[in-house]
XYZ file of C-alpha atoms in Angstrom:
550
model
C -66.562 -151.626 48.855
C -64.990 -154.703 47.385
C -63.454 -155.262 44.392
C -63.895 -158.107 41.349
C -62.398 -161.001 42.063
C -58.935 -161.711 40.413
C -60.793 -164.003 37.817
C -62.896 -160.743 37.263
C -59.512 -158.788 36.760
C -57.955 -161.582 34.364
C -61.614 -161.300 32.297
C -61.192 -157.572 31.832
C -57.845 -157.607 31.302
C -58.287 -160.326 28.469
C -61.034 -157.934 26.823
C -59.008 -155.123 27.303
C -56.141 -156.708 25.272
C -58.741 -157.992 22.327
C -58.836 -154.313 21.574
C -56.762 -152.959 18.802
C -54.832 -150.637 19.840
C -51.191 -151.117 20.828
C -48.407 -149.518 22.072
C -47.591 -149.399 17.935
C -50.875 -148.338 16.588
C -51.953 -145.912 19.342
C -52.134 -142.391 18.028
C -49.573 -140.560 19.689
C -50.829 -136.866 20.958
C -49.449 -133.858 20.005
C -49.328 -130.268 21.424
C -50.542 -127.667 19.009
C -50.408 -124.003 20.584
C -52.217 -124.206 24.051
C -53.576 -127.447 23.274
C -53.246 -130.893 23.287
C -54.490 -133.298 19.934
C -54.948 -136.620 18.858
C -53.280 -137.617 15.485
C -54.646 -139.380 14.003
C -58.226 -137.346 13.479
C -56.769 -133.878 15.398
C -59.845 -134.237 18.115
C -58.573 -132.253 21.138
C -57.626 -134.408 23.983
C -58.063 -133.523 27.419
C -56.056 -135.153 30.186
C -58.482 -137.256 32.513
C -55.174 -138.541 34.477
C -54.617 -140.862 38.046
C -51.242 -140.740 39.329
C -50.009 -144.260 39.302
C -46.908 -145.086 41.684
C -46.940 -146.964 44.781
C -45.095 -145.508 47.770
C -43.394 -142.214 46.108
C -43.464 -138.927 47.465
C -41.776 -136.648 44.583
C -40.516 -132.938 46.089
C -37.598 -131.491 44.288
C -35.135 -133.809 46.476
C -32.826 -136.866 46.011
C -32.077 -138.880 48.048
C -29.299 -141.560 47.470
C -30.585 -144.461 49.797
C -34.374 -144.299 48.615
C -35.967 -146.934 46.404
C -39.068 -146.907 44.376
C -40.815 -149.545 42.607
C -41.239 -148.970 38.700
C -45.683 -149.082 38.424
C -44.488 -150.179 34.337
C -42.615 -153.228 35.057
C -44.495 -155.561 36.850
C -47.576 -157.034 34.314
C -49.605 -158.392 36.421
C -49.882 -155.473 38.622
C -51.156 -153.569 35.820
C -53.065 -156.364 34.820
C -54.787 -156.076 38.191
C -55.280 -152.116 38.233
C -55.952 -151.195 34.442
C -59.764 -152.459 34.992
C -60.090 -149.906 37.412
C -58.549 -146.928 35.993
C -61.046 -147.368 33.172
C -63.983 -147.377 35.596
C -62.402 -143.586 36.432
C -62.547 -142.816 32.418
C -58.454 -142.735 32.818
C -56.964 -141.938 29.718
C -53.409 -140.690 31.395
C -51.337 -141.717 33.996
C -48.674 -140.105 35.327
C -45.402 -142.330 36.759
C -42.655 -140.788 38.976
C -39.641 -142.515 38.480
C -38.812 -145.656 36.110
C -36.003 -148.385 36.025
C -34.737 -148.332 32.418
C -32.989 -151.442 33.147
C -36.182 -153.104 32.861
C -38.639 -154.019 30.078
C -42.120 -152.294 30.077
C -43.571 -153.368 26.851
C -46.068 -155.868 28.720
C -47.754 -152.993 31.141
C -47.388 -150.412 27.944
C -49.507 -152.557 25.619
C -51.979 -152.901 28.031
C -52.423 -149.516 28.627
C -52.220 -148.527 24.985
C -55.237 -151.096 24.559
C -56.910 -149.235 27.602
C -56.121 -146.597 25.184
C -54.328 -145.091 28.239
C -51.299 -142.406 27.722
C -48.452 -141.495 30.023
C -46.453 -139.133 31.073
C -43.195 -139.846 32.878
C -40.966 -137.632 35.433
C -37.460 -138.237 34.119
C -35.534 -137.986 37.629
C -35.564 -140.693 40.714
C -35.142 -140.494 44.275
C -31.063 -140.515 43.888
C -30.753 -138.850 40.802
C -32.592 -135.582 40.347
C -32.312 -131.750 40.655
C -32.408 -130.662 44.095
C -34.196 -127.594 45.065
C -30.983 -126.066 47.507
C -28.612 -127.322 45.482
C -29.085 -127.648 41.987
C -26.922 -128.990 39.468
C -27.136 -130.065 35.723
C -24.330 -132.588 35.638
C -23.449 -136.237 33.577
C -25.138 -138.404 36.294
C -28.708 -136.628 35.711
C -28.373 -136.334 31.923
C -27.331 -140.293 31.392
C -30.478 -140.827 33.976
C -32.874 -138.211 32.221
C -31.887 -139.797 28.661
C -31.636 -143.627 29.836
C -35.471 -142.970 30.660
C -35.813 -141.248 27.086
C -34.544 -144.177 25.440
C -36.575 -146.181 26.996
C -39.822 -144.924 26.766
C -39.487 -143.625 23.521
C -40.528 -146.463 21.314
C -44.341 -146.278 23.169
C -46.351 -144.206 21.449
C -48.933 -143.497 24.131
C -45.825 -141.777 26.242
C -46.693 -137.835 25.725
C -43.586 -136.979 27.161
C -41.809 -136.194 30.081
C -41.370 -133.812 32.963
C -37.505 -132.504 33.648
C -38.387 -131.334 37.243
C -41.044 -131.659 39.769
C -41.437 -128.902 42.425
C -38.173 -128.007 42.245
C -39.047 -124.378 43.440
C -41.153 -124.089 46.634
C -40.105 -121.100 48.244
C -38.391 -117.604 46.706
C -34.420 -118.454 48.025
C -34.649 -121.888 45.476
C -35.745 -119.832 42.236
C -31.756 -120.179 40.792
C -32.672 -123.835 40.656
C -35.184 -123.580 37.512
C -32.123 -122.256 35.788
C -30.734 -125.915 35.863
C -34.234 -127.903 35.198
C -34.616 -125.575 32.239
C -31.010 -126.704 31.170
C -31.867 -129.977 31.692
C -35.293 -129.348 29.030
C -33.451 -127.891 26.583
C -30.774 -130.789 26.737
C -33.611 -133.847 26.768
C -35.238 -131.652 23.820
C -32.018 -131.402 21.650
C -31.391 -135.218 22.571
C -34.505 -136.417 21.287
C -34.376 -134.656 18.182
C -30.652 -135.642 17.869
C -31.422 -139.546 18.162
C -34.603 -138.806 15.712
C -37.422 -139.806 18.137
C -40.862 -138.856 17.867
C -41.399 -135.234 17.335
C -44.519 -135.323 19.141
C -42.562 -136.422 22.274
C -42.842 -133.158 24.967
C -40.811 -131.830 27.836
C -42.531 -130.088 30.451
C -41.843 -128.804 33.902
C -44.580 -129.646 37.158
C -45.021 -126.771 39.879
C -46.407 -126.621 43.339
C -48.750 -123.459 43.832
C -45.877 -121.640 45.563
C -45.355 -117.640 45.737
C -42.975 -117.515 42.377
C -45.474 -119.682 40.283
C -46.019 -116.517 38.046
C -42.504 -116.108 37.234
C -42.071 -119.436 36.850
C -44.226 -120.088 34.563
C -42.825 -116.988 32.167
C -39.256 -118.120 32.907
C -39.913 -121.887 31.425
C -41.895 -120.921 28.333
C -40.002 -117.796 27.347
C -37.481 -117.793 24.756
C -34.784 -115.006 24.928
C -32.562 -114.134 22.072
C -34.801 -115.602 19.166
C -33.769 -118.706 20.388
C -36.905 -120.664 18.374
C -38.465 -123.261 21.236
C -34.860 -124.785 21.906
C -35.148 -123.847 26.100
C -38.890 -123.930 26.210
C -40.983 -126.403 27.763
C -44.009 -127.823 26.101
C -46.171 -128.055 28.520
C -46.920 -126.700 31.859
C -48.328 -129.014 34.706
C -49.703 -127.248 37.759
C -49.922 -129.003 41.425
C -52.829 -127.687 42.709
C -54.814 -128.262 45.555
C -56.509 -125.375 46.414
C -60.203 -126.770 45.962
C -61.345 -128.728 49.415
C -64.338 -130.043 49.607
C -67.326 -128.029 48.236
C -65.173 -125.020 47.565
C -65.945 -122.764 44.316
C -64.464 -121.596 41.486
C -63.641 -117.894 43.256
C -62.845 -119.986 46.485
C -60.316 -122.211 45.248
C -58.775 -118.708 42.997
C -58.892 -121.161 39.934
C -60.413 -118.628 38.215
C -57.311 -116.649 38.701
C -55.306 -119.118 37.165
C -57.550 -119.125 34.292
C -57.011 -115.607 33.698
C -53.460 -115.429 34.326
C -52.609 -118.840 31.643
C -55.012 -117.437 28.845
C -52.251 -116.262 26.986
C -49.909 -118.986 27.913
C -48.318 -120.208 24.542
C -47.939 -124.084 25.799
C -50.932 -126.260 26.990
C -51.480 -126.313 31.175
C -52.622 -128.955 32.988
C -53.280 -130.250 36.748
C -50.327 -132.225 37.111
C -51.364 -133.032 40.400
C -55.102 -132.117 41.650
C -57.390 -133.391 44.929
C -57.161 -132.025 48.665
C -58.179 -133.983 50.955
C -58.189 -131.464 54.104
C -61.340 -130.280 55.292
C -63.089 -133.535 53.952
C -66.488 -134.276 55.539
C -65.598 -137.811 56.483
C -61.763 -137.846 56.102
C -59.585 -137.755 52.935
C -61.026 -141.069 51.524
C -64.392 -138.958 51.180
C -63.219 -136.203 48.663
C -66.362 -135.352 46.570
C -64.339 -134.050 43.447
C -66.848 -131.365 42.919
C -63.565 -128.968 41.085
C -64.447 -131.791 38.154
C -67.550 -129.502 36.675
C -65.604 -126.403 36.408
C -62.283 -128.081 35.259
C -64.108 -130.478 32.254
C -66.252 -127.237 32.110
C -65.629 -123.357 31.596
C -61.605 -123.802 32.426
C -61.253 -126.024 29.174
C -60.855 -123.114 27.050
C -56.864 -122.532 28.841
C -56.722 -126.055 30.845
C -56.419 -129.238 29.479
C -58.059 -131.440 32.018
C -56.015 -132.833 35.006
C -54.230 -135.867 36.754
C -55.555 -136.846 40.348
C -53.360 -137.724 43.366
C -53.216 -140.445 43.664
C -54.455 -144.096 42.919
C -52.378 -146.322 45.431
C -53.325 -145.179 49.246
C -49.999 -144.976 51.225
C -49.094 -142.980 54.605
C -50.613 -139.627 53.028
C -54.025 -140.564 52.593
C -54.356 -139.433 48.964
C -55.384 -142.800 47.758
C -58.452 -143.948 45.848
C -57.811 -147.503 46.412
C -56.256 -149.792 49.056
C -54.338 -152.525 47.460
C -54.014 -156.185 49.323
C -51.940 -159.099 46.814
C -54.494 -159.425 43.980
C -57.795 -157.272 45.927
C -58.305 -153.954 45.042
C -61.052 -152.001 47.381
C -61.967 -148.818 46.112
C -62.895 -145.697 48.844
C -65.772 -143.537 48.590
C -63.947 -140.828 46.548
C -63.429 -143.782 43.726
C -66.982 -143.428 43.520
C -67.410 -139.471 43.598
C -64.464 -139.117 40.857
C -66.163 -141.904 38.728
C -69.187 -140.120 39.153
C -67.940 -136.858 38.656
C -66.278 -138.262 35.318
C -69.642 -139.514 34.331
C -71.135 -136.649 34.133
C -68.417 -134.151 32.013
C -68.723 -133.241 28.422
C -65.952 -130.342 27.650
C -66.193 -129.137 24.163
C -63.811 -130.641 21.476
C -61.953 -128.783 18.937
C -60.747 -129.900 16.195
C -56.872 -128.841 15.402
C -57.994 -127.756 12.117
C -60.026 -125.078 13.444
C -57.301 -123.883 15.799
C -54.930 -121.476 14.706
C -52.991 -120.531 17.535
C -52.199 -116.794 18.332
C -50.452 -117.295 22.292
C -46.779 -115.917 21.728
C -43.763 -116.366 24.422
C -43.826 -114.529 27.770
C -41.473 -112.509 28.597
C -38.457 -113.517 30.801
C -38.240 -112.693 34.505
C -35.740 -110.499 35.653
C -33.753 -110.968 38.378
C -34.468 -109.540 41.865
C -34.919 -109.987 45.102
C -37.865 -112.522 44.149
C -36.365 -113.787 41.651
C -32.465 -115.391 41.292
C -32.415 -117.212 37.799
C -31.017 -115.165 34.851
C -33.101 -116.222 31.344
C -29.549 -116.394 29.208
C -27.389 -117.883 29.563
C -28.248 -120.885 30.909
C -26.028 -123.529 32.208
C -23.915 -125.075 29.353
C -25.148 -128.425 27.246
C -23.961 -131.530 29.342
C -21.247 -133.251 27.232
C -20.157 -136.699 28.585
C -17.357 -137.195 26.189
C -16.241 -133.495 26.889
C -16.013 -135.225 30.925
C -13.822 -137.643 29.651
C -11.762 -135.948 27.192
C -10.626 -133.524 30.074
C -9.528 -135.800 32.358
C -7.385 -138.024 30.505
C -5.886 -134.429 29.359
C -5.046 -133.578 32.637
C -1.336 -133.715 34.299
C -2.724 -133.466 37.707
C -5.916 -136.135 38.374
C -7.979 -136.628 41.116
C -7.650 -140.291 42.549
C -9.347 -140.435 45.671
C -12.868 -141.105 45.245
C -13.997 -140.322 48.636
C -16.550 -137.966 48.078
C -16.156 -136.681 51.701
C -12.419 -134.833 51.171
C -13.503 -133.145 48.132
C -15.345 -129.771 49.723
C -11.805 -128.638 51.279
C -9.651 -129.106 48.268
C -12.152 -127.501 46.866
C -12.264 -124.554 49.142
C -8.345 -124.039 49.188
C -8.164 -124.177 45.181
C -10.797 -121.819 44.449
C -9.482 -119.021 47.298
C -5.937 -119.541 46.632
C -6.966 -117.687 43.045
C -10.496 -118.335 41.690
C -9.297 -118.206 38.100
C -8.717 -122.199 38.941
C -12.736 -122.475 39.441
C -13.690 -120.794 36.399
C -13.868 -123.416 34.334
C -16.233 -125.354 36.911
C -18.402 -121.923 38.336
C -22.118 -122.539 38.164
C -23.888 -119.027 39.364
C -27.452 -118.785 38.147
C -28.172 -115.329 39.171
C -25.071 -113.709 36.839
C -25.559 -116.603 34.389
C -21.976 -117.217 35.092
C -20.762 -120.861 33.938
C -17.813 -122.692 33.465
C -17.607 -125.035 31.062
C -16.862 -128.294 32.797
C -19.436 -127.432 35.692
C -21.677 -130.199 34.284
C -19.110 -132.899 34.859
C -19.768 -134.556 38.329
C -17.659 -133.711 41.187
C -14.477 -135.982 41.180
C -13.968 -134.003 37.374
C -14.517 -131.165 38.044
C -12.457 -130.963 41.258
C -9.730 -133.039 38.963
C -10.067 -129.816 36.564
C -9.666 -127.125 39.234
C -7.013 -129.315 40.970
C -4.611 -129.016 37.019
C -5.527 -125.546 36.909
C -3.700 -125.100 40.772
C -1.031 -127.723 39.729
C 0.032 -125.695 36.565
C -0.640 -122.208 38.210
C 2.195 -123.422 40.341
C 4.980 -123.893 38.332
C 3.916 -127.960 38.170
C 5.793 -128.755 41.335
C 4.754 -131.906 42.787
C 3.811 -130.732 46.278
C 1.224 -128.910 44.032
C -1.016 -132.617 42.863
C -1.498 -133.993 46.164
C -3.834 -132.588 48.620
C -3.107 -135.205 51.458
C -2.790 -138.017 48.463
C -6.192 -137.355 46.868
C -4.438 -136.174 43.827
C -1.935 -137.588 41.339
C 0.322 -136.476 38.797
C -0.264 -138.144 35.545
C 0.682 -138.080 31.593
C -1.871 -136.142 29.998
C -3.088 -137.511 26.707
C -5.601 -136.170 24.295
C -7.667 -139.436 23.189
C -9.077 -140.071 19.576
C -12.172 -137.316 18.937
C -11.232 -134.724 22.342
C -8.934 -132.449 20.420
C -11.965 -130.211 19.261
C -13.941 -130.411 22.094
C -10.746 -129.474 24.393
C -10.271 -126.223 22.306
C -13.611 -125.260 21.655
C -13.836 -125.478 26.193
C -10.414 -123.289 26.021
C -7.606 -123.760 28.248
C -9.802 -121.570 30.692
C -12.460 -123.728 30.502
C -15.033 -121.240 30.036
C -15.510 -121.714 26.162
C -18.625 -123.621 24.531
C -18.631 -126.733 23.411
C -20.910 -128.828 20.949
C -24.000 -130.709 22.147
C -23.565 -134.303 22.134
C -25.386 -136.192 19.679
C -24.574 -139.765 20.886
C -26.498 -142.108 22.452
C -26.907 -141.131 26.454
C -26.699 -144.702 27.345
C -24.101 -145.366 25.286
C -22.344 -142.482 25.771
C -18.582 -142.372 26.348
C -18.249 -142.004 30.366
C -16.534 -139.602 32.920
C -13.409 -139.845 33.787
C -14.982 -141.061 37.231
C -17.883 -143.446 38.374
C -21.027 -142.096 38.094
C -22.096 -140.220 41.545
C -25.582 -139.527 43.199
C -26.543 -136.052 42.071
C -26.884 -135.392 46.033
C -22.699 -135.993 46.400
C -21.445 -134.610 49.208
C -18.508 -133.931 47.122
C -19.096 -131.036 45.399
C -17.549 -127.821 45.136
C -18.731 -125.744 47.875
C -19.670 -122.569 46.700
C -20.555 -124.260 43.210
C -23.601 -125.574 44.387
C -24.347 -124.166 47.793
C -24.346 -119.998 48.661
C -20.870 -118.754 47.728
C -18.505 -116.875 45.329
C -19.741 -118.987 42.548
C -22.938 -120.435 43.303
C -26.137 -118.045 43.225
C -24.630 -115.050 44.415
C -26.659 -115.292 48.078
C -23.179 -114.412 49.982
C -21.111 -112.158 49.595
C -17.380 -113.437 48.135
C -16.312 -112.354 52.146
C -17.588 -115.194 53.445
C -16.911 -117.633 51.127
C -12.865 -116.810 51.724
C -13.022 -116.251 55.427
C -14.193 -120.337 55.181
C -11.797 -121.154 52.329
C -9.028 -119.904 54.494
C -9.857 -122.232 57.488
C -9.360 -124.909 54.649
C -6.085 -123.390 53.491
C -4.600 -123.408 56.460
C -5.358 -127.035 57.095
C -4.285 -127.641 53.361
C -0.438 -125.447 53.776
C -0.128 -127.918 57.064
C -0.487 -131.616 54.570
C-alpha cells in the first residue's frame, strides 16, 4: 500500500516536533538489575525497537573499502520515516554504524519528540573487531570513543553495543576476550569524561552453539572486580520463530529459562525470520509478538525488529523511493501485532533485584577465551610515548612488508614479541599489543636492534626500519616504566579525551591491516594458542632466511 504524501510527512513531522520532549528533556532510561526503567517516574520500559540503517549488513567483520550511510545525519530522511515508526509503536531504534564527523542533533530531536530512544553499535565497516582476527588496538578505541563523544550529549541514546556477532562458530570464541576489553575500556571512558551514568555497554549475539558461554563470559566478573568488565545489557539475534511457530517451536522458552537468573537486562537485538513465510518474507505475520510483550517479559525486555529499510535481504518493512515510503504487508501484521500487547509494568521501586554474576567459562575445547586477564587498557599516549623512545623506528608504512619482519623478529628469540603478544586462551598480553601494527612492529623491531649489540645492520629490514635518537617526551616517563623495559608491565587507563587524544606514533590503520604481527592476531605462538609453537617457527624460518639474505 501507499504511503502519505510528503505534505502528509512534513504535517506529522511538524506535530511531532510541537511535542515537548527533546533530546534535553527526554528521560534518559536506566538499567536496574534485569531491567530496564524510565527516570523520571521508574515505569519499566520495554524495548519495542525497528532497526534503522539503510544498506548495512553488520557480522563481526571489517572491511576497509565499505561505506555506510549514517540513518542520524540526514533530517529530512528522518523527517520522512519518523511518522512511520510511530505507526509501529517504535520507541527504540537501533543504528549500526555512525559518522561522528557529522552533526545529529536535527534527526535526535526529532526522535526524542517521537519520544524514540537509541541504541548505537560503536564499530563500522573498516573499523571493528573481527571475528578471526581480533584485536583491541588505538584505531578501534579512538573510533569506539569518537562515537561516545558524540552521542553522549542525547539523552534518548541508552547506550551502545562494543561488538556485534563477533562469535559465530566455536574456533572464534578468543575473540570475545577483545570485545569484552573493548566494554570495559568504553565503560571506564565514559565514567572518566563524566558522562551520563545511565549510559550502557552491551554486547549483541547471533544464536550460535557458544551462546551459553557467552553470555556467562560477558556478564561475569572474576576477581571482585565490581561491574568494571561487565556488560550491561545483553542483546540476543534471534530468529528462530518463522511463521506461525510456538513458543516450544521456536525453543524461546528455553531461553527464558536459561536468562532467568541473568543479572543484566536481555533483549532481541535483532528478531523476525522471514523463511518459511506464506507469501514471501514481506508477509511475516509477527505472531512471536504475544509471547514476547507477554509471558517472556518477566526475563526479556521486549525486542528490536530487522529491519525497516528493504535492501537485497528481504528483511524490510518498507520500500523507500526519494520522499515515498510504501509499507509491505508485515508493516501491517507488526502494527497490528503492537496494537494488541499490554506486558505488565513494574515500577523500579518495587524491584529489588536478587540476579548475581555468572560464573566465568573455562577454557576448553569449546571454549578459547580466559575470564582474567583480559587484554590490557588501550593507552594512546602510551603508543606514542614508546615510539619516540625508541632507537630503532619503523619507517616504512607499507602495511604489506610488515608480516615477515615480523616473523623473523619474533623466531629469532620471542622475548622481542613479548611486549606486543596478544594470546586469549593463556591470557597472555604484552603491553603495547594494543598499539596498531606499524608500533608495535617498531617495538619488537628496538627490542631485536638492542638484543643485538645495536649494530646497524640490526634497524633495517630491507630499509623499513631506521635508527633514530630516542627521546622520552613531556608526561611518557611514567607510563614507559610502569610498561617496563619488557613491555609486559601495566600501565594506567587513559583519562583524556579519545578524540583528542595524543596519537600513535603512526597514522591511524584499518583494524583489518594486513600488517600485523602474524601469530599476534592469526593461529600462532602468540595468538590463541590453536598451533602449536612448531609451526609458527618452521614459517618464521622461511622469513629468516629471506631476512639473513637483505
Amino acid at each position: 500500500m501507499r504511503s502519505l504524501s510528503y505534505t502528509g510527512y512534513v504535517a506529522a513531522t511538524l506535530a511531532l516536533r510541537a511535542a515537548a520532549q527533546s533530546y534535553d528533556t527526554i528521560p534518559p532510561i536506566e538499567v536496574h538489575g534485569q531491567h530496564f526503567f524510565y527516570t523520571n517516574n521508574g515505569s519499566q520500559f520495554y524495548m519495542k525497537g525497528v532497526a534503522y540503517q539503510q544498506n548495512y549488513s553488520p557480522n563481526g567483520t571489517a572491511s576497509a573499502n565499505a561505506s555506510y550511510t549514517d540513518p542520524l545525519a540526514d533530517a529530512s530522511t528522518c523527517s520522512r520515516d519518523i511518522p512511520y515508526l510511530k505507526q509501529l509503536y517504535t520507541n527504540v531504534i537501533r543504528v549500526y554504524a555512525i559518522d561522528p564527523t557529522l552533526n545529529h542533533d536535527d534527526c535526535m530531536e526529532q526522535l526524542a519528540s517521537a519520544d524514540i530512544y537509541v541504541v548505537a553499535d560503536l564499530g563500522e565497516p573498516g573499523t571493528s573487531i573481527q571475528s578471526n582476527d581480533p584485536e583491541w588496538d588505538v584505531t578501534l578505541y579512538k573510533r569506539y570513543t569518537s562515537v561516545v563523544d558524540t552521542l553522549s550529549k542525547y539523552k534518548n541514546v541508552i547506550g551502545f553495543f562494543a561488538g556485534n556477532e563477533n562469535v559465530s562458530s566455536d574456533n572464534q570464541t578468543s575473540a570475545a576476550a577483545f570485545v569484552k576489553a573493548a566494554v570495559r575500556d568504553t565503560k571506564s571512558y565514559i565514567s572518566s569524561q563524566g558522562y551520563r551514568t545511565t549510559l550502557g555497554v552491551g554486547y549483541a549475539t547471533a544464536d550460535v552453539p557458544a551462546r551459553n558461554d557467552l553470555a556467562a563470559y560477558f556478564a561475569c566478573e572474576p576477581a571482585d572486580s565490581g561491574n568494571s568488565t561487565a556488560i550491561d545489557f545483553w542483546g540476543y539475534n534471534v530468529y528462530s520463530w518463522c511463521g506461525n511457530s510456538s513458543y516450544s517451536d521456536s525453543s524461546y522458552g528455553e531461553r527464558v529459562e536459561f536468562f532467568r537468573d541473568y543479572p543484566v537486562p536481555v533483549f532481541f537485538a535483532e528478531y523476525g525470520c522471514i523463511v518459511g513465510i506464506d507469501g514471501g518474507p514481506t508477509h511475516r505475520p509477527f505472531t512471536e509478538v504475544e509471547v514476547l510483550y507477554g509471558n517472556m517479559t518477566d526475563v526479556f525486555s521486549g525486542g528490536i525488529v530487522y529491519e525497516y529499510f528493504m535492501g537485497a535481504n528481504d528483511y524490510g518493512l518498507v520500500s523507500i523511493d526519494g520522499d515515498s515510503v510504501s509499507p509491505y504487508p508485515d508493516f501491517t501484521s507488526l502494527r497490528n501485532q503492537l496494537a494488541s500487547i499490554d506486558p505488565t509494568i513494574t515500577q523500579s521501586s518495587a524491584y529489588t533485584p536478587s540476579n548475581t554474576p555468572p560464573a566465568c567459562p573455562t577454557v576448553g575445547s569449546d571454549w578459547e577465551a580466559e575470564a582474567s586477564p583480559l587484554p590490557p587498557s588501550v593507552n594512546p599516549q602510551l603508543c606514542a610515548c614508546a615510539v619516540s623512545d625508541l632507537e630503532c623506528n619503523i619507517e616504512s608504512t607499507d602495511e604489506e612488508k610488515y608480516a615477515d619482519v615480523f616473523n623473523y623478529i619474533c623466531a629469532a628469540d620471542s622475548k622481542y614479541c613479548d611486549g606486543i603478544a596478544h594470546n586469549a586462551t593463556t591470557g597472555t598480553y604484552g603491553t603495547y599489543g594494543g598499539c596498531d601494527a606499524k608500533d608495535q612492529l617498531a617495538w619488537a623491531a628496538n627490542q631485536y636492534y638492542i638484543g643485538n649489540s645495536r649494530s646497524s645492520s640490526a634497524c633495517d629490514f630491507s630499509g623499513l626500519a631506521t635508527i633514530q635518537k630516542a627521546a622520552t617526551a613531556s608526561g611518557c616517563a611514567s607510563l614507559l616504566s610502569a610498561a617496563g623495559t619488557e613491555g609486559t608491565g601495566t600501565v594506567p587507563s587513559p583519562t583524556g579525551r579519545g578524540t583528542a587524544a595524543v596519537g600513535t606514533g603512526s597514522p591511524a590503520a584499518s583494524s583489518s591491516s594486513k600488517g600485523v604481527a602474524p601469530g599476534m592476531a592469526t593461529p600462532g605462538l602468540f595468538d590463541y594458542g590453536g598451533v602449536v609453537f612448531g609451526v609458527y617457527v618452521v614459517i618464521a624460518m622461511v622469513s629468516m632466511v629471506g631476512m639473513f639474505a637483505l
